[in-house]
N, C-alpha and C. Protein backbone atom coordinates (compact mmCIF):
# COMPACT_ATOMS: atom_id res chain seq x y z
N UNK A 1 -31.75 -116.47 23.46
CA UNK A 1 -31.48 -115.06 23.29
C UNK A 1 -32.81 -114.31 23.33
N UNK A 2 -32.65 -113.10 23.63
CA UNK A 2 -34.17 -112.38 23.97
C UNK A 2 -34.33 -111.29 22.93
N UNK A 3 -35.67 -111.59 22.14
CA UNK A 3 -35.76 -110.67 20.82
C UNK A 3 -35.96 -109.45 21.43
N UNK A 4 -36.52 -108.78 22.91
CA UNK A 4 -36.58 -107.51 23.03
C UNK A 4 -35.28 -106.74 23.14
N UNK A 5 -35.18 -105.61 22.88
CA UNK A 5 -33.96 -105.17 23.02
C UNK A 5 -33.87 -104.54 24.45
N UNK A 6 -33.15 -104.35 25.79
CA UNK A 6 -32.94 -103.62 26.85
C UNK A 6 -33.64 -102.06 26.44
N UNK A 7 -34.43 -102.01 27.33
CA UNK A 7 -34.59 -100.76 27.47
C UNK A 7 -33.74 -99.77 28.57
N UNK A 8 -33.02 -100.31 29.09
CA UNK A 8 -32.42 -99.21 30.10
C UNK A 8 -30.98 -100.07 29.61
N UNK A 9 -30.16 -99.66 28.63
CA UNK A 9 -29.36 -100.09 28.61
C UNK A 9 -27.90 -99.51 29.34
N UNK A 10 -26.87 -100.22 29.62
CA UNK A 10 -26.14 -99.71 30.42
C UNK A 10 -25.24 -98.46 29.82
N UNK A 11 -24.97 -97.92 30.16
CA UNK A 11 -24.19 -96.74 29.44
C UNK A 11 -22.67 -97.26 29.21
N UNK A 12 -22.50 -97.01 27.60
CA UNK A 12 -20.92 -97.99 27.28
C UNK A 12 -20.20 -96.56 27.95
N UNK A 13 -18.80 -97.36 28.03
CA UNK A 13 -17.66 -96.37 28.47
C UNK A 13 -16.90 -95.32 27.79
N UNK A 14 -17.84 -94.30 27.26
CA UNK A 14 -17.36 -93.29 26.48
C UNK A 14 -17.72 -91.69 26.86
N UNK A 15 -17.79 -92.12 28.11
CA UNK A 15 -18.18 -90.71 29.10
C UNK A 15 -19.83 -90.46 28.85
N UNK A 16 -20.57 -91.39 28.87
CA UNK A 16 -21.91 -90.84 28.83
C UNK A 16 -22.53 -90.95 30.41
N UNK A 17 -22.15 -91.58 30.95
CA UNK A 17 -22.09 -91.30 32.27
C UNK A 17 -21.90 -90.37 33.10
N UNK A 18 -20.58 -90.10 32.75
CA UNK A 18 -20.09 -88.26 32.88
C UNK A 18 -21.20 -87.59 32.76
N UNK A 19 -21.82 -87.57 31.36
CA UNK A 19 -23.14 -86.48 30.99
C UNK A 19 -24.44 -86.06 31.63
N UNK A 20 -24.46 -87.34 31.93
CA UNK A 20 -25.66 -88.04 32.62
C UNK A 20 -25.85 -87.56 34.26
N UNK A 21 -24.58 -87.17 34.38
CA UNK A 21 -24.24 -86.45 36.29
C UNK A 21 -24.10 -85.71 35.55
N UNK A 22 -23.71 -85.01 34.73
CA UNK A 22 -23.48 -83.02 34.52
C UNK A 22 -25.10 -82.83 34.20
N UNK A 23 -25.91 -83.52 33.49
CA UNK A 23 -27.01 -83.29 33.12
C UNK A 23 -28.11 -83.39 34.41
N UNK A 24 -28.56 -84.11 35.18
CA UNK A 24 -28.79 -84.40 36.61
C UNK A 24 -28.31 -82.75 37.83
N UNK A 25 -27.16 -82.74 37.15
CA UNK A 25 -26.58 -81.66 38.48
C UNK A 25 -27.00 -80.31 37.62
N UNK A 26 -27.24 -79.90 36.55
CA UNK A 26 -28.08 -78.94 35.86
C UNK A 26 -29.14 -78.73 36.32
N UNK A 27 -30.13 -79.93 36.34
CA UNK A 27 -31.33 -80.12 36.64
C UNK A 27 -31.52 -79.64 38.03
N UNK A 28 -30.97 -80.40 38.78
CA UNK A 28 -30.72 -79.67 40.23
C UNK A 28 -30.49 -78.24 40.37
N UNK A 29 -29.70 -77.57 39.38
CA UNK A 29 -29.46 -75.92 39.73
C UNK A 29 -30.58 -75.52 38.77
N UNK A 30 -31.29 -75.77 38.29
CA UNK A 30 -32.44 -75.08 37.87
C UNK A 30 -33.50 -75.16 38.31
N UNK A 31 -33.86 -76.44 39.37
CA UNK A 31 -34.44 -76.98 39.81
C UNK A 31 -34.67 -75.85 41.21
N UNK A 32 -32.96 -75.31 41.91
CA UNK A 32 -32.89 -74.45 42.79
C UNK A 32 -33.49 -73.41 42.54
N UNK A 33 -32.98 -72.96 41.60
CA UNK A 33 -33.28 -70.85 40.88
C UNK A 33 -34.85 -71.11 40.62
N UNK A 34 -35.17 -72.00 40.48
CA UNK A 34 -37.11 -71.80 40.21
C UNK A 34 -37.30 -71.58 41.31
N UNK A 35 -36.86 -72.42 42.74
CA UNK A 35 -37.40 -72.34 44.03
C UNK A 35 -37.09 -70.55 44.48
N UNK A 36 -35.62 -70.38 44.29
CA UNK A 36 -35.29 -69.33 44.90
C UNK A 36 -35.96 -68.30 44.33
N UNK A 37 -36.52 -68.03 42.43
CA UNK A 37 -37.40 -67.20 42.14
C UNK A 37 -38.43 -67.08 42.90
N UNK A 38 -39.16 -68.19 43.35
CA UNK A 38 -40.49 -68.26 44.09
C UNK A 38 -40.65 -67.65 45.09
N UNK A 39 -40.10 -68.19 45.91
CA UNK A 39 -39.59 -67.70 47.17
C UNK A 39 -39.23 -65.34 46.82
N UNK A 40 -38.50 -65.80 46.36
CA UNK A 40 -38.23 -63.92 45.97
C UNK A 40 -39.52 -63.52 45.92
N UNK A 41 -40.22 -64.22 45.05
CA UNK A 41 -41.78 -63.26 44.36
C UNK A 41 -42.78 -63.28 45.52
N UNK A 42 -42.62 -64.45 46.15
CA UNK A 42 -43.46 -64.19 47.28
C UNK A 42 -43.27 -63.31 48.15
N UNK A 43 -41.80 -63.46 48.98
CA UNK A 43 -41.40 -62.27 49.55
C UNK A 43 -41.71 -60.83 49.04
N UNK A 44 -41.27 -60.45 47.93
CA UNK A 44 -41.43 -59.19 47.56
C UNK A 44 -42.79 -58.29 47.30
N UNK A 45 -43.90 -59.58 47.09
CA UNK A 45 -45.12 -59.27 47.31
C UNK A 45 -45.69 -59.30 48.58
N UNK A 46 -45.12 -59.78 49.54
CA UNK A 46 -45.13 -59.54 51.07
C UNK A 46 -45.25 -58.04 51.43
N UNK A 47 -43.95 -57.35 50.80
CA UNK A 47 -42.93 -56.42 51.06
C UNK A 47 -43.87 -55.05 50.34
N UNK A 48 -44.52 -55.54 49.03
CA UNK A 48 -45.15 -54.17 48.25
C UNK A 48 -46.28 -54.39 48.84
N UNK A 49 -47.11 -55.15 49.33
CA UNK A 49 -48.71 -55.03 49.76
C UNK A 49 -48.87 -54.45 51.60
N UNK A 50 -47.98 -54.95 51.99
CA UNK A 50 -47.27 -53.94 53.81
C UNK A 50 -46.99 -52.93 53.23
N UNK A 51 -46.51 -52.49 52.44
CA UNK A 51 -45.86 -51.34 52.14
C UNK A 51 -46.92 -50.46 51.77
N UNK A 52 -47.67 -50.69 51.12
CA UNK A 52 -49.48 -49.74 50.11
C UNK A 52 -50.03 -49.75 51.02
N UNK A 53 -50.08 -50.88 51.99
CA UNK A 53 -50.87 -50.75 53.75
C UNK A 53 -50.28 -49.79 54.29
N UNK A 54 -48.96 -49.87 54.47
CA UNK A 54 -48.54 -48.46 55.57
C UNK A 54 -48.67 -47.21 54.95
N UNK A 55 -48.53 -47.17 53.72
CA UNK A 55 -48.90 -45.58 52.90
C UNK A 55 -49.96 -45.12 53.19
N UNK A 56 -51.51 -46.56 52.88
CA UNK A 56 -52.63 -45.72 53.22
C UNK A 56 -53.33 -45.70 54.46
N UNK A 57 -52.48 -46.39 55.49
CA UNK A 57 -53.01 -45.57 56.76
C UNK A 57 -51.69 -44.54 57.13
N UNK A 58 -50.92 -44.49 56.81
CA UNK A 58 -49.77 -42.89 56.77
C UNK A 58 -50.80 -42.06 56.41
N UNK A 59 -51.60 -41.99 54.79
CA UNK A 59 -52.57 -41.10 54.44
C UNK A 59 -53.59 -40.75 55.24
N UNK A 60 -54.06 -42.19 56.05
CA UNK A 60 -54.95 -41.73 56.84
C UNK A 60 -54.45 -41.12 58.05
N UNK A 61 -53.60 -41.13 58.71
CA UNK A 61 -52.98 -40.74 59.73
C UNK A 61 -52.85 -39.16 59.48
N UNK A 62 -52.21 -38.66 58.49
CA UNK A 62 -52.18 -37.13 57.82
C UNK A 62 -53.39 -36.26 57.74
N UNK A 63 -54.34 -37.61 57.36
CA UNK A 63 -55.72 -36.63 57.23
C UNK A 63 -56.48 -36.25 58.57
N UNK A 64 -56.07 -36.80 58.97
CA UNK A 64 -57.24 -36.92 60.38
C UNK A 64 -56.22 -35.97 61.46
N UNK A 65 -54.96 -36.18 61.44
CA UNK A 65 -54.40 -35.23 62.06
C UNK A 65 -54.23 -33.58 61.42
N UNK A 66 -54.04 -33.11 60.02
CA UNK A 66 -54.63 -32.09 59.53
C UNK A 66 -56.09 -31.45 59.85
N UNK A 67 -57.11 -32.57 60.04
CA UNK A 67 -58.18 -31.90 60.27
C UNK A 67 -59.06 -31.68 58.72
N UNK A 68 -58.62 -32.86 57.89
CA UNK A 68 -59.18 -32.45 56.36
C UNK A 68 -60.80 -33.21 57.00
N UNK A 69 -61.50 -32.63 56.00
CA UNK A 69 -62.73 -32.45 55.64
C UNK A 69 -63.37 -34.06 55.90
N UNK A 70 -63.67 -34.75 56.24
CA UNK A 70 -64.31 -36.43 56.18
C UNK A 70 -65.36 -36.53 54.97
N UNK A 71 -66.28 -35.42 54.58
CA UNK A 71 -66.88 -35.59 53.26
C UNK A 71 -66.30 -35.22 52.62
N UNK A 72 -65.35 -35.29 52.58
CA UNK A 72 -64.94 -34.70 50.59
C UNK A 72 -64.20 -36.36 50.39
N UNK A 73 -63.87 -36.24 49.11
CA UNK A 73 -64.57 -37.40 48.20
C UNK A 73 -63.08 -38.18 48.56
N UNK A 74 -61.76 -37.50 48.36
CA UNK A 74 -60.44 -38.51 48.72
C UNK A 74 -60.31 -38.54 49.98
N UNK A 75 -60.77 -37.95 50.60
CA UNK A 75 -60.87 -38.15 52.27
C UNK A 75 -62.13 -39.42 52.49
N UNK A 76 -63.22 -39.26 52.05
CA UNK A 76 -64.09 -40.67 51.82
C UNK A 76 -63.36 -42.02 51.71
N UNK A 77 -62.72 -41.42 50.71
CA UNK A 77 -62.06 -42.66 49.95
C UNK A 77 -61.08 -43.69 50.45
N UNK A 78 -60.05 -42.58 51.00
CA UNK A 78 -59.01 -43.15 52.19
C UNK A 78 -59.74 -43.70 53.15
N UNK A 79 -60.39 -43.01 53.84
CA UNK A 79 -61.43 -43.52 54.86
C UNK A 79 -61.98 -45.11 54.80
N UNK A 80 -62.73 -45.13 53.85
CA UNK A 80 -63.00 -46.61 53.62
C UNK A 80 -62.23 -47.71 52.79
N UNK A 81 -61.73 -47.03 52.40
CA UNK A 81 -60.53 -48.06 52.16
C UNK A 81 -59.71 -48.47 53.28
N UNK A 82 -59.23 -47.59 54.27
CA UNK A 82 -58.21 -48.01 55.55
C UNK A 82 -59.28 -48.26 56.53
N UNK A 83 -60.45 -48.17 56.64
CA UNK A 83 -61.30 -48.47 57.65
C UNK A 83 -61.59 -50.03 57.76
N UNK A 84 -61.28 -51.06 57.41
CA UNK A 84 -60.83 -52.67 57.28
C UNK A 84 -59.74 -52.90 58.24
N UNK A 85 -58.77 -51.99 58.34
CA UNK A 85 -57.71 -52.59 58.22
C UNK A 85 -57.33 -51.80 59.87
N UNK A 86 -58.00 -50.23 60.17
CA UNK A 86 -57.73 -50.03 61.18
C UNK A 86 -58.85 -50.65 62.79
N UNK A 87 -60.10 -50.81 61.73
CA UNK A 87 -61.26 -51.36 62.67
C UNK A 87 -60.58 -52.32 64.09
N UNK A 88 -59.35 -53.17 63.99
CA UNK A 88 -59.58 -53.44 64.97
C UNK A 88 -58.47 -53.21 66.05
N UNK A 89 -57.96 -51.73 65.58
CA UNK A 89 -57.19 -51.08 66.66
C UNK A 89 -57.79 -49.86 67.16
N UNK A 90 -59.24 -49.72 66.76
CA UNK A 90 -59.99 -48.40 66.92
C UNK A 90 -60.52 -48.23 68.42
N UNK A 91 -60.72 -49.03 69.20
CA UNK A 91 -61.19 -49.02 70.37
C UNK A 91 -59.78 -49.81 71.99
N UNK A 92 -58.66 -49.46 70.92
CA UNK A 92 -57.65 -49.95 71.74
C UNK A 92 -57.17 -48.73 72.92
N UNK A 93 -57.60 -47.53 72.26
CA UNK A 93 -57.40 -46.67 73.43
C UNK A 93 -58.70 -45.58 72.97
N UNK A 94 -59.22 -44.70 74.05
CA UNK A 94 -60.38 -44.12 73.69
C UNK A 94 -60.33 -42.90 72.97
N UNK A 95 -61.06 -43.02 71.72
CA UNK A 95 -61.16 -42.03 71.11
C UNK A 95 -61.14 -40.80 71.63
N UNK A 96 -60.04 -39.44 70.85
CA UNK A 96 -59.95 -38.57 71.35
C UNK A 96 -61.11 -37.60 71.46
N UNK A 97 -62.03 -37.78 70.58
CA UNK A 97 -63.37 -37.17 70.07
C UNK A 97 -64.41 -38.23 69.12
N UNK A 98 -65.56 -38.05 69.39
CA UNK A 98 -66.49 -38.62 68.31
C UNK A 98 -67.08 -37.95 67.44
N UNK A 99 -67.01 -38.00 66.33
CA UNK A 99 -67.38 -37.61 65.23
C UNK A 99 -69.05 -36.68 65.19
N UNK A 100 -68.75 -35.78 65.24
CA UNK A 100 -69.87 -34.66 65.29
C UNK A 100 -69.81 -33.67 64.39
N UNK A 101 -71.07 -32.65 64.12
CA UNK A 101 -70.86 -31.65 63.07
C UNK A 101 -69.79 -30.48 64.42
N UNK A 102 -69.88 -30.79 65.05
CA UNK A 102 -68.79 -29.52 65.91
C UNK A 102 -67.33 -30.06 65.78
N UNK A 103 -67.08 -31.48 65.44
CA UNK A 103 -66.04 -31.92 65.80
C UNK A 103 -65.02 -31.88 64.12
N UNK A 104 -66.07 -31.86 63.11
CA UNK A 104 -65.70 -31.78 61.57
C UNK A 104 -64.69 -30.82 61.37
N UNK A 105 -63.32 -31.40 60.66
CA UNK A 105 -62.69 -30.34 60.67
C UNK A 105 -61.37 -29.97 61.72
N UNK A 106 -62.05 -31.01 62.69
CA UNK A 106 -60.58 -31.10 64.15
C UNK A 106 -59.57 -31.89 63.90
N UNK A 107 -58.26 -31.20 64.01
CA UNK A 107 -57.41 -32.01 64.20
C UNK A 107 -57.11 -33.42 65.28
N UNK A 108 -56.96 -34.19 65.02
CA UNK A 108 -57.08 -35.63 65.96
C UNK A 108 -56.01 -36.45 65.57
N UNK A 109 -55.32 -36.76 66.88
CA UNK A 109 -53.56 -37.50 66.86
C UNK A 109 -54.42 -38.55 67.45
N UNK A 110 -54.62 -39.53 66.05
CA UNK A 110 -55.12 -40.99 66.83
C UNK A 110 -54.24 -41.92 67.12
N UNK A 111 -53.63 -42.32 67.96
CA UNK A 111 -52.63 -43.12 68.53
C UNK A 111 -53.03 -44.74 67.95
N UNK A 112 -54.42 -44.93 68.19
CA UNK A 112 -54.44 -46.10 67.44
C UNK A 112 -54.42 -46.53 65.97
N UNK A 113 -54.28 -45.88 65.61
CA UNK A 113 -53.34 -45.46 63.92
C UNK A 113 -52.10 -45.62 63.80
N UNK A 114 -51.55 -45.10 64.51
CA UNK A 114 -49.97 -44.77 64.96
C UNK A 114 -49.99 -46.43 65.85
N UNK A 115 -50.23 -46.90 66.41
CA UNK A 115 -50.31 -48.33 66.62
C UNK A 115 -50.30 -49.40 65.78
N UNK A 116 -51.63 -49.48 64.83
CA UNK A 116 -51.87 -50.48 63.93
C UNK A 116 -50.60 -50.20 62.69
N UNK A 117 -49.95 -49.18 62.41
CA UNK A 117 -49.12 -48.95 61.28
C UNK A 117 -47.78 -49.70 62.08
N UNK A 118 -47.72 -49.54 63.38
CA UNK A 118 -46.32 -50.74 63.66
C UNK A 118 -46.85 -51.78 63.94
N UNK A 119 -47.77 -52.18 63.73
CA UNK A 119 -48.22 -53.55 63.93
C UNK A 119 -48.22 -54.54 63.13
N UNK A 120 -49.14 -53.58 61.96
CA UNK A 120 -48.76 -54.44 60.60
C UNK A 120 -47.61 -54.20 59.53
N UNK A 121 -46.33 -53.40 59.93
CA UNK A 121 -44.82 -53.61 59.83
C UNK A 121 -44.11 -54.98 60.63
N UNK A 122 -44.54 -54.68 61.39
CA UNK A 122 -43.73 -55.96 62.09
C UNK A 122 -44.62 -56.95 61.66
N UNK A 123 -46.25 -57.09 61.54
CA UNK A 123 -46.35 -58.55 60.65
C UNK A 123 -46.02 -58.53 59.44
N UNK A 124 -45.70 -57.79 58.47
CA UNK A 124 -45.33 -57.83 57.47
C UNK A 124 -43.36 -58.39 57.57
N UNK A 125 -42.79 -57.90 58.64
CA UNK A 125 -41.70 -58.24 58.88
C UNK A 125 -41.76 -60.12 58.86
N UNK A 126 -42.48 -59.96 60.50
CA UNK A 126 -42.77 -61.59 60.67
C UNK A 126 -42.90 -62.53 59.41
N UNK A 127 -44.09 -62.06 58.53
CA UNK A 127 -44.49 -62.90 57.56
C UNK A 127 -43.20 -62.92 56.45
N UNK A 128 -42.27 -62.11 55.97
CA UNK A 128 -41.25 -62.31 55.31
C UNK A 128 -40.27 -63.28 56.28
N UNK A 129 -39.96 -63.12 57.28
CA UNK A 129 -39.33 -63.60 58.01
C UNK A 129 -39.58 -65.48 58.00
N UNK A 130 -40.51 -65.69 57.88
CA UNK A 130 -41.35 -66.97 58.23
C UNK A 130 -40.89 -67.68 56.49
N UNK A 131 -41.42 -66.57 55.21
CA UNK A 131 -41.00 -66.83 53.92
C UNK A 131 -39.38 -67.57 53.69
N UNK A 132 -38.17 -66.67 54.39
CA UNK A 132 -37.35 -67.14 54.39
C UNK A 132 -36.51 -68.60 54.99
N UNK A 133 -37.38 -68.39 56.14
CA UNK A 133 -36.97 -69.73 56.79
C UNK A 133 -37.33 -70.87 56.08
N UNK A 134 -38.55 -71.08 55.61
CA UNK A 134 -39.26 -72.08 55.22
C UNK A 134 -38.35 -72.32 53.62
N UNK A 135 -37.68 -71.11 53.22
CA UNK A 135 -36.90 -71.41 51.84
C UNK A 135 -35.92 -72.09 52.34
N UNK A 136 -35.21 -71.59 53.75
CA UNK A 136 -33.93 -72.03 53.73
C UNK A 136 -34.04 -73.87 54.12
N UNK A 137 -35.08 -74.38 55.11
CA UNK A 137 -35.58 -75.39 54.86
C UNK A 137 -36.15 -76.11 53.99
N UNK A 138 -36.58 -75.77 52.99
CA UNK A 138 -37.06 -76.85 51.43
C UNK A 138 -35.69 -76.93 50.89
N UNK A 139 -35.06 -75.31 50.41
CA UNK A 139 -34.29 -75.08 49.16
C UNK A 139 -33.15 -75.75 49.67
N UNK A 140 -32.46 -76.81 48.30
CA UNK A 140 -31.04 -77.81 49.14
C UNK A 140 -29.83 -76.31 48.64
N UNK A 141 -28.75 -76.91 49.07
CA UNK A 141 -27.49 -76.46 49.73
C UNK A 141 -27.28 -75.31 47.87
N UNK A 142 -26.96 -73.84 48.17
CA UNK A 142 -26.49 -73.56 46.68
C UNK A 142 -25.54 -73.97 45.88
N UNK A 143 -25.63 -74.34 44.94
CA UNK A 143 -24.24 -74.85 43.67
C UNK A 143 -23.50 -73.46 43.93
C-alpha cells in the first residue's frame, strides 16, 4: 500500500465533475470579456487620438484659410503642434503662396491639409479595422 496520498484524486460521483466544467467554462467567459475589453480600449483609443488629429489640423485648416495672424501665440501653437503631422503632405501639391511679410494675414485654401485630414481618417479607419480582425481571430467563439 502507498503511504502518499493521490494528489490528483479522481473526482467521486457527486457532481463535482459537473463543477469542475461549469467552473472551466466561467473561466473561459471571463477569460473572453478581458480579451474583448482589450480589444475595445485599444480600438477606442485608435478612435480618440484620429479624432484630436483631425480637430487639430481642422484648426489648422480654419486658420490658414481665415487668414489669422501666424504670430500670435494660438496660431503658433496650432502651427507647431500640426506641423509633424502635416510635414509630409506639404509639398504634395505647390504651395499657394510662401510665407512673406506681404503674404501675413492671406487667406490660403491649402489642399494639402484638406488631403492629409482624409488620409489620416482612413488610416485611423484602416488601423481600427486591422484591431478588429485580429480580435475576431485570437478571441474564441462568444458564450
Amino acid at each position: 500500500m502507498n503511504q502518499y496520498p493521490n494528489p490528483n484524486p479522481q473526482p467521486e460521483d457527486d457532481g463535482s465533475a459537473n463543477e469542475v466544467a461549469k467552473l472551466r467554462q466561467e473561466q473561459q467567459k471571463a477569460d473572453a470579456i478581458r480579451k474583448r475589453v482589450l480589444f475595445r480600449r485599444i480600438e477606442n483609443s485608435i478612435y480618440i487620438l484620429v479624432g484630436l488629429l483631425e480637430v487639430l489640423l481642422v484648426l489648422r485648416f480654419f486658420l490658414r484659410l481665415s487668414g489669422a495672424n501666424p504670430e500670435n501665440t494660438f496660431a503658433k501653437f496650432i502651427y507647431a503642434l500640426s506641423g509633424p503631422f502635416v510635414s509630409p503632405f506639404s509639398t504634395l501639391f505647390i504651395s499657394p503662396v510662401e510665407r512673406t511679410d506681404a503674404t501675413l494675414g492671406t487667406n490660403i485654401f491649402d489642399v494639402n491639409l484638406l488631403i492629409a485630414i482624409v488620409i489620416y481618417a482612413l488610416l485611423g479607419f484602416l488601423a481600427s479595422w486591422i484591431v478588429r480582425y485580429i480580435y475576431r481571430q485570437v478571441a474564441p467563439t462568444d458564450f
